[in-house]
Amino acid sequence: MSKQWRWVVLLLPLLAFLVLVGFLMRGLFSDPTELSSALVGKPVPQFSVPDIYDPSQIYTEEVLKGEPMLLNVWATWCPTCRAEHEYLNQLAAEGVTIIGLNYKDDSRDKAINWLNTLGDPYRLNLFDANGAVALEFGVYGAPETFLIDADGRIRYRHVGDVNERVWQGELGQRYRALTGKGEG
Amino acid sequence: MRSFCKATLVAALLVVLAAAVATSVQAQETEVYTFEEPAKDALFKELITELRCPKCQNQSIADSDAELARDLRDRTYLMVQRGASKQEVIDYMVARYGDFVHYQPPMTVATSILWWGPFAVLAIGALVVLVRVRSQRKTEVELSDEDRARLEHLRSAQQEDKDS
């Protein structure tokens, strides 16, 4: 065995160790509860769901087409939804189109009361009482926010609250890339 | 003192065990899924232990008491009741919740290291052993002419010692 080869063989375990360290370090700082959505790149699933204020008004997946928008999954039992609500109001005021999907809330009245007191940032309010629509979207908690393009294709999913940091991050960047709106 | 500690430990363990059994019985009692055909019942039980709750880190939807696990159990029940096959239910869940939802990950580029990694490590080990054995054998047989002459000299000297 030549001398050069011996060095390579001696360095291999060190290299393997460093790779392992890098891998485990990444694991330390990643959030295992954050799952990537299986629906990214796919068209929005079919559904039919009533309006939150007017139960006789039924919406289908067609309302999610036409322009880039956010679909925000929320409920009154979700404290993080309360935390992000003010920021959603701000985004709506800046002209960002947001559609609300109320997910398995305690009651319709409670949800409407929330919107009346905290403000309603949503262009449309879908009321998913038994979670059937959320299941189609692969929702596993609240809040979740989907970015949908003008063709009604899901581009991205954010799990957790939407805030300034998130809006400067991937979610906002992707939205701005689609529209050119919502800057600043 | 020591036996006393042991006794308390055993007692404490028993209490914990009893509590665990009690809660699991309670969890099972909250909802009952009945099937008329035993085959569907078996399929349902198999599916809910194989499907993973996306909300929980490491629980099947059979074990978890999370709201979402209940929804997925209900959906599984509905699909099995309507005559869906095992693969149909799994495909339905994976299409919505990703590979995470199934406890048997499919072979993809990302998971290939899990499937082939152990074999790769084994192969590297075998290679190292092979190289080392071969290099050792080589040093054993290499003798220069000078060495050979010395060996011959030593051997004859030894023979002379014996003779005398």
PDB file of N, CA, C and O in Angstrom, chain A residues 96-147:
ATOM      1  N   VAL A  96     -53.234  41.944   0.593  1.00  0.00           N
ATOM      2  CA  VAL A  96     -53.018  40.512   0.388  1.00  0.00           C
ATOM      3  C   VAL A  96     -54.369  39.799   0.478  1.00  0.00           C
ATOM      4  O   VAL A  96     -55.143  40.044   1.403  1.00  0.00           O
ATOM      5  N   THR A  97     -54.663  38.945  -0.508  1.00  0.00           N
ATOM      6  CA  THR A  97     -55.924  38.208  -0.493  1.00  0.00           C
ATOM      7  C   THR A  97     -55.787  36.989   0.416  1.00  0.00           C
ATOM      8  O   THR A  97     -54.936  36.132   0.196  1.00  0.00           O
ATOM      9  N   ILE A  98     -56.635  36.952   1.447  1.00  0.00           N
ATOM     10  CA  ILE A  98     -56.604  35.814   2.361  1.00  0.00           C
ATOM     11  C   ILE A  98     -58.009  35.220   2.446  1.00  0.00           C
ATOM     12  O   ILE A  98     -58.991  35.954   2.592  1.00  0.00           O
ATOM     13  N   ILE A  99     -58.082  33.910   2.329  1.00  0.00           N
ATOM     14  CA  ILE A  99     -59.361  33.233   2.537  1.00  0.00           C
ATOM     15  C   ILE A  99     -59.234  32.429   3.816  1.00  0.00           C
ATOM     16  O   ILE A  99     -58.222  31.768   4.053  1.00  0.00           O
ATOM     17  N   GLY A 100     -60.253  32.521   4.675  1.00  0.00           N
ATOM     18  CA  GLY A 100     -60.204  31.830   5.960  1.00  0.00           C
ATOM     19  C   GLY A 100     -60.920  30.497   5.899  1.00  0.00           C
ATOM     20  O   GLY A 100     -61.993  30.378   5.310  1.00  0.00           O
ATOM     21  N   LEU A 101     -60.291  29.483   6.491  1.00  0.00           N
ATOM     22  CA  LEU A 101     -60.954  28.188   6.630  1.00  0.00           C
ATOM     23  C   LEU A 101     -61.065  27.917   8.123  1.00  0.00           C
ATOM     24  O   LEU A 101     -60.070  27.605   8.782  1.00  0.00           O
ATOM     25  N   ASN A 102     -62.275  28.077   8.646  1.00  0.00           N
ATOM     26  CA  ASN A 102     -62.483  27.811  10.065  1.00  0.00           C
ATOM     27  C   ASN A 102     -62.549  26.304  10.258  1.00  0.00           C
ATOM     28  O   ASN A 102     -63.376  25.620   9.679  1.00  0.00           O
ATOM     29  N   TYR A 103     -61.643  25.780  11.114  1.00  0.00           N
ATOM     30  CA  TYR A 103     -61.398  24.341  11.217  1.00  0.00           C
ATOM     31  C   TYR A 103     -61.959  23.785  12.522  1.00  0.00           C
ATOM     32  O   TYR A 103     -61.429  24.070  13.591  1.00  0.00           O
ATOM     33  N   LYS A 104     -63.056  23.040  12.435  1.00  0.00           N
ATOM     34  CA  LYS A 104     -63.625  22.326  13.577  1.00  0.00           C
ATOM     35  C   LYS A 104     -63.776  23.206  14.816  1.00  0.00           C
ATOM     36  O   LYS A 104     -63.290  22.858  15.892  1.00  0.00           O
ATOM     37  N   ASP A 105     -64.409  24.312  14.644  1.00  0.00           N
ATOM     38  CA  ASP A 105     -64.544  25.218  15.781  1.00  0.00           C
ATOM     39  C   ASP A 105     -65.626  24.729  16.743  1.00  0.00           C
ATOM     40  O   ASP A 105     -66.444  23.874  16.392  1.00  0.00           O
ATOM     41  N   ASP A 106     -65.596  25.279  17.964  1.00  0.00           N
ATOM     42  CA  ASP A 106     -66.558  24.854  18.981  1.00  0.00           C
ATOM     43  C   ASP A 106     -67.982  25.157  18.536  1.00  0.00           C
ATOM     44  O   ASP A 106     -68.888  24.358  18.724  1.00  0.00           O
ATOM     45  N   SER A 107     -68.177  26.353  17.967  1.00  0.00           N
ATOM     46  CA  SER A 107     -69.502  26.689  17.453  1.00  0.00           C
ATOM     47  C   SER A 107     -69.373  27.798  16.421  1.00  0.00           C
ATOM     48  O   SER A 107     -68.394  28.539  16.403  1.00  0.00           O
ATOM     49  N   ARG A 108     -70.362  27.888  15.578  1.00  0.00           N
ATOM     50  CA  ARG A 108     -70.385  28.927  14.547  1.00  0.00           C
ATOM     51  C   ARG A 108     -70.431  30.323  15.176  1.00  0.00           C
ATOM     52  O   ARG A 108     -69.718  31.231  14.745  1.00  0.00           O
ATOM     53  N   ASP A 109     -71.242  30.443  16.260  1.00  0.00           N
ATOM     54  CA  ASP A 109     -71.387  31.745  16.911  1.00  0.00           C
ATOM     55  C   ASP A 109     -70.060  32.244  17.486  1.00  0.00           C
ATOM     56  O   ASP A 109     -69.729  33.423  17.378  1.00  0.00           O
ATOM     57  N   LYS A 110     -69.328  31.299  18.086  1.00  0.00           N
ATOM     58  CA  LYS A 110     -68.047  31.659  18.692  1.00  0.00           C
ATOM     59  C   LYS A 110     -67.093  32.184  17.619  1.00  0.00           C
ATOM     60  O   LYS A 110     -66.390  33.181  17.820  1.00  0.00           O
ATOM     61  N   ALA A 111     -67.091  31.521  16.464  1.00  0.00           N
ATOM     62  CA  ALA A 111     -66.200  31.918  15.382  1.00  0.00           C
ATOM     63  C   ALA A 111     -66.581  33.291  14.832  1.00  0.00           C
ATOM     64  O   ALA A 111     -65.724  34.142  14.584  1.00  0.00           O
ATOM     65  N   ILE A 112     -67.899  33.500  14.662  1.00  0.00           N
ATOM     66  CA  ILE A 112     -68.366  34.788  14.135  1.00  0.00           C
ATOM     67  C   ILE A 112     -68.049  35.908  15.124  1.00  0.00           C
ATOM     68  O   ILE A 112     -67.602  36.995  14.748  1.00  0.00           O
ATOM     69  N   ASN A 113     -68.229  35.604  16.396  1.00  0.00           N
ATOM     70  CA  ASN A 113     -67.939  36.578  17.445  1.00  0.00           C
ATOM     71  C   ASN A 113     -66.467  36.997  17.407  1.00  0.00           C
ATOM     72  O   ASN A 113     -66.123  38.169  17.551  1.00  0.00           O
ATOM     73  N   TRP A 114     -65.594  36.012  17.187  1.00  0.00           N
ATOM     74  CA  TRP A 114     -64.142  36.261  17.072  1.00  0.00           C
ATOM     75  C   TRP A 114     -63.869  37.241  15.937  1.00  0.00           C
ATOM     76  O   TRP A 114     -63.124  38.218  16.103  1.00  0.00           O
ATOM     77  N   LEU A 115     -64.514  37.010  14.781  1.00  0.00           N
ATOM     78  CA  LEU A 115     -64.277  37.870  13.620  1.00  0.00           C
ATOM     79  C   LEU A 115     -64.829  39.276  13.858  1.00  0.00           C
ATOM     80  O   LEU A 115     -64.245  40.265  13.424  1.00  0.00           O
ATOM     81  N   ASN A 116     -65.957  39.345  14.581  1.00  0.00           N
ATOM     82  CA  ASN A 116     -66.564  40.655  14.854  1.00  0.00           C
ATOM     83  C   ASN A 116     -65.725  41.478  15.826  1.00  0.00           C
ATOM     84  O   ASN A 116     -65.637  42.696  15.691  1.00  0.00           O
ATOM     85  N   THR A 117     -65.124  40.806  16.796  1.00  0.00           N
ATOM     86  CA  THR A 117     -64.372  41.567  17.800  1.00  0.00           C
ATOM     87  C   THR A 117     -62.924  41.825  17.386  1.00  0.00           C
ATOM     88  O   THR A 117     -62.379  42.883  17.673  1.00  0.00           O
ATOM     89  N   LEU A 118     -62.291  40.851  16.711  1.00  0.00           N
ATOM     90  CA  LEU A 118     -60.861  41.001  16.387  1.00  0.00           C
ATOM     91  C   LEU A 118     -60.626  41.526  14.976  1.00  0.00           C
ATOM     92  O   LEU A 118     -59.505  41.821  14.593  1.00  0.00           O
ATOM     93  N   GLY A 119     -61.703  41.613  14.186  1.00  0.00           N
ATOM     94  CA  GLY A 119     -61.554  42.042  12.804  1.00  0.00           C
ATOM     95  C   GLY A 119     -61.550  40.840  11.887  1.00  0.00           C
ATOM     96  O   GLY A 119     -61.176  39.725  12.283  1.00  0.00           O
ATOM     97  N   ASP A 120     -61.999  41.077  10.645  1.00  0.00           N
ATOM     98  CA  ASP A 120     -62.102  39.975   9.684  1.00  0.00           C
ATOM     99  C   ASP A 120     -61.160  40.225   8.511  1.00  0.00           C
ATOM    100  O   ASP A 120     -61.466  41.017   7.630  1.00  0.00           O
ATOM    101  N   PRO A 121     -59.994  39.582   8.500  1.00  0.00           N
ATOM    102  CA  PRO A 121     -59.035  39.812   7.421  1.00  0.00           C
ATOM    103  C   PRO A 121     -59.338  38.996   6.167  1.00  0.00           C
ATOM    104  O   PRO A 121     -58.624  39.105   5.163  1.00  0.00           O
ATOM    105  N   TYR A 122     -60.397  38.190   6.231  1.00  0.00           N
ATOM    106  CA  TYR A 122     -60.625  37.223   5.157  1.00  0.00           C
ATOM    107  C   TYR A 122     -61.597  37.750   4.111  1.00  0.00           C
ATOM    108  O   TYR A 122     -62.634  38.307   4.435  1.00  0.00           O
ATOM    109  N   ARG A 123     -61.245  37.508   2.845  1.00  0.00           N
ATOM    110  CA  ARG A 123     -62.155  37.888   1.772  1.00  0.00           C
ATOM    111  C   ARG A 123     -63.385  36.990   1.805  1.00  0.00           C
ATOM    112  O   ARG A 123     -64.500  37.435   1.581  1.00  0.00           O
ATOM    113  N   LEU A 124     -63.150  35.685   2.096  1.00  0.00           N
ATOM    114  CA  LEU A 124     -64.249  34.743   2.246  1.00  0.00           C
ATOM    115  C   LEU A 124     -63.985  33.919   3.503  1.00  0.00           C
ATOM    116  O   LEU A 124     -62.830  33.672   3.856  1.00  0.00           O
ATOM    117  N   ASN A 125     -65.050  33.511   4.145  1.00  0.00           N
ATOM    118  CA  ASN A 125     -64.914  32.692   5.338  1.00  0.00           C
ATOM    119  C   ASN A 125     -65.590  31.344   5.137  1.00  0.00           C
ATOM    120  O   ASN A 125     -66.807  31.250   5.072  1.00  0.00           O
ATOM    121  N   LEU A 126     -64.772  30.284   5.051  1.00  0.00           N
ATOM    122  CA  LEU A 126     -65.308  28.941   4.887  1.00  0.00           C
ATOM    123  C   LEU A 126     -65.455  28.312   6.267  1.00  0.00           C
ATOM    124  O   LEU A 126     -64.571  28.468   7.116  1.00  0.00           O
ATOM    125  N   PHE A 127     -66.560  27.619   6.470  1.00  0.00           N
ATOM    126  CA  PHE A 127     -66.843  27.032   7.783  1.00  0.00           C
ATOM    127  C   PHE A 127     -66.813  25.509   7.680  1.00  0.00           C
ATOM    128  O   PHE A 127     -67.767  24.878   7.241  1.00  0.00           O
ATOM    129  N   ASP A 128     -65.693  24.932   8.105  1.00  0.00           N
ATOM    130  CA  ASP A 128     -65.490  23.488   7.997  1.00  0.00           C
ATOM    131  C   ASP A 128     -65.750  22.858   9.362  1.00  0.00           C
ATOM    132  O   ASP A 128     -64.833  22.625  10.144  1.00  0.00           O
ATOM    133  N   ALA A 129     -67.019  22.562   9.633  1.00  0.00           N
ATOM    134  CA  ALA A 129     -67.408  22.150  10.982  1.00  0.00           C
ATOM    135  C   ALA A 129     -66.812  20.803  11.388  1.00  0.00           C
ATOM    136  O   ALA A 129     -66.379  20.627  12.523  1.00  0.00           O
ATOM    137  N   ASN A 130     -66.780  19.832  10.464  1.00  0.00           N
ATOM    138  CA  ASN A 130     -66.293  18.500  10.862  1.00  0.00           C
ATOM    139  C   ASN A 130     -64.871  18.215  10.382  1.00  0.00           C
ATOM    140  O   ASN A 130     -64.362  17.112  10.557  1.00  0.00           O
ATOM    141  N   GLY A 131     -64.218  19.185   9.783  1.00  0.00           N
ATOM    142  CA  GLY A 131     -62.825  19.007   9.376  1.00  0.00           C
ATOM    143  C   GLY A 131     -62.644  18.241   8.079  1.00  0.00           C
ATOM    144  O   GLY A 131     -61.536  17.827   7.753  1.00  0.00           O
ATOM    145  N   ALA A 132     -63.720  18.055   7.310  1.00  0.00           N
ATOM    146  CA  ALA A 132     -63.628  17.265   6.082  1.00  0.00           C
ATOM    147  C   ALA A 132     -62.780  17.975   5.016  1.00  0.00           C
ATOM    148  O   ALA A 132     -61.988  17.337   4.322  1.00  0.00           O
ATOM    149  N   VAL A 133     -62.941  19.299   4.903  1.00  0.00           N
ATOM    150  CA  VAL A 133     -62.158  20.053   3.921  1.00  0.00           C
ATOM    151  C   VAL A 133     -60.688  20.077   4.343  1.00  0.00           C
ATOM    152  O   VAL A 133     -59.785  19.864   3.539  1.00  0.00           O
ATOM    153  N   ALA A 134     -60.464  20.304   5.639  1.00  0.00           N
ATOM    154  CA  ALA A 134     -59.096  20.337   6.155  1.00  0.00           C
ATOM    155  C   ALA A 134     -58.398  19.013   5.890  1.00  0.00           C
ATOM    156  O   ALA A 134     -57.205  18.977   5.575  1.00  0.00           O
ATOM    157  N   LEU A 135     -59.142  17.910   6.006  1.00  0.00           N
ATOM    158  CA  LEU A 135     -58.544  16.594   5.745  1.00  0.00           C
ATOM    159  C   LEU A 135     -58.081  16.500   4.288  1.00  0.00           C
ATOM    160  O   LEU A 135     -57.016  15.949   4.003  1.00  0.00           O
ATOM    161  N   GLU A 136     -58.881  17.062   3.379  1.00  0.00           N
ATOM    162  CA  GLU A 136     -58.499  17.059   1.969  1.00  0.00           C
ATOM    163  C   GLU A 136     -57.193  17.824   1.748  1.00  0.00           C
ATOM    164  O   GLU A 136     -56.415  17.501   0.863  1.00  0.00           O
ATOM    165  N   PHE A 137     -56.981  18.853   2.564  1.00  0.00           N
ATOM    166  CA  PHE A 137     -55.772  19.666   2.440  1.00  0.00           C
ATOM    167  C   PHE A 137     -54.606  19.098   3.249  1.00  0.00           C
ATOM    168  O   PHE A 137     -53.530  19.676   3.273  1.00  0.00           O
ATOM    169  N   GLY A 138     -54.830  18.007   3.962  1.00  0.00           N
ATOM    170  CA  GLY A 138     -53.767  17.431   4.781  1.00  0.00           C
ATOM    171  C   GLY A 138     -53.407  18.297   5.971  1.00  0.00           C
ATOM    172  O   GLY A 138     -52.277  18.292   6.430  1.00  0.00           O
ATOM    173  N   VAL A 139     -54.406  19.020   6.487  1.00  0.00           N
ATOM    174  CA  VAL A 139     -54.172  19.877   7.658  1.00  0.00           C
ATOM    175  C   VAL A 139     -54.018  18.993   8.891  1.00  0.00           C
ATOM    176  O   VAL A 139     -54.799  18.073   9.105  1.00  0.00           O
ATOM    177  N   TYR A 140     -52.984  19.245   9.698  1.00  0.00           N
ATOM    178  CA  TYR A 140     -52.834  18.451  10.914  1.00  0.00           C
ATOM    179  C   TYR A 140     -52.827  19.304  12.173  1.00  0.00           C
ATOM    180  O   TYR A 140     -52.551  18.818  13.254  1.00  0.00           O
ATOM    181  N   GLY A 141     -53.131  20.576  12.012  1.00  0.00           N
ATOM    182  CA  GLY A 141     -53.203  21.441  13.179  1.00  0.00           C
ATOM    183  C   GLY A 141     -53.609  22.823  12.736  1.00  0.00           C
ATOM    184  O   GLY A 141     -53.847  23.060  11.568  1.00  0.00           O
ATOM    185  N   ALA A 142     -53.679  23.718  13.675  1.00  0.00           N
ATOM    186  CA  ALA A 142     -53.969  25.105  13.324  1.00  0.00           C
ATOM    187  C   ALA A 142     -53.027  25.982  14.138  1.00  0.00           C
ATOM    188  O   ALA A 142     -52.697  25.623  15.263  1.00  0.00           O
ATOM    189  N   PRO A 143     -52.572  27.125  13.602  1.00  0.00           N
ATOM    190  CA  PRO A 143     -52.865  27.589  12.241  1.00  0.00           C
ATOM    191  C   PRO A 143     -51.925  26.980  11.188  1.00  0.00           C
ATOM    192  O   PRO A 143     -50.797  26.630  11.479  1.00  0.00           O
ATOM    193  N   GLU A 144     -52.476  26.878   9.991  1.00  0.00           N
ATOM    194  CA  GLU A 144     -51.678  26.519   8.824  1.00  0.00           C
ATOM    195  C   GLU A 144     -52.064  27.501   7.728  1.00  0.00           C
ATOM    196  O   GLU A 144     -53.217  27.935   7.671  1.00  0.00           O
ATOM    197  N   THR A 145     -51.095  27.859   6.885  1.00  0.00           N
ATOM    198  CA  THR A 145     -51.381  28.804   5.818  1.00  0.00           C
ATOM    199  C   THR A 145     -50.851  28.263   4.496  1.00  0.00           C
ATOM    200  O   THR A 145     -49.665  27.945   4.379  1.00  0.00           O
ATOM    201  N   PHE A 146     -51.742  28.122   3.539  1.00  0.00           N
ATOM    202  CA  PHE A 146     -51.365  27.626   2.214  1.00  0.00           C
ATOM    203  C   PHE A 146     -51.232  28.807   1.254  1.00  0.00           C
ATOM    204  O   PHE A 146     -52.039  29.737   1.298  1.00  0.00           O
ATOM    205  N   LEU A 147     -50.221  28.747   0.404  1.00  0.00           N
ATOM    206  CA  LEU A 147     -50.089  29.737  -0.667  1.00  0.00           C
ATOM    207  C   LEU A 147     -50.582  29.084  -1.956  1.00  0.00           C
ATOM    208  O   LEU A 147     -50.097  28.019  -2.348  1.00  0.00           O
TER     209      LEU A 147
END
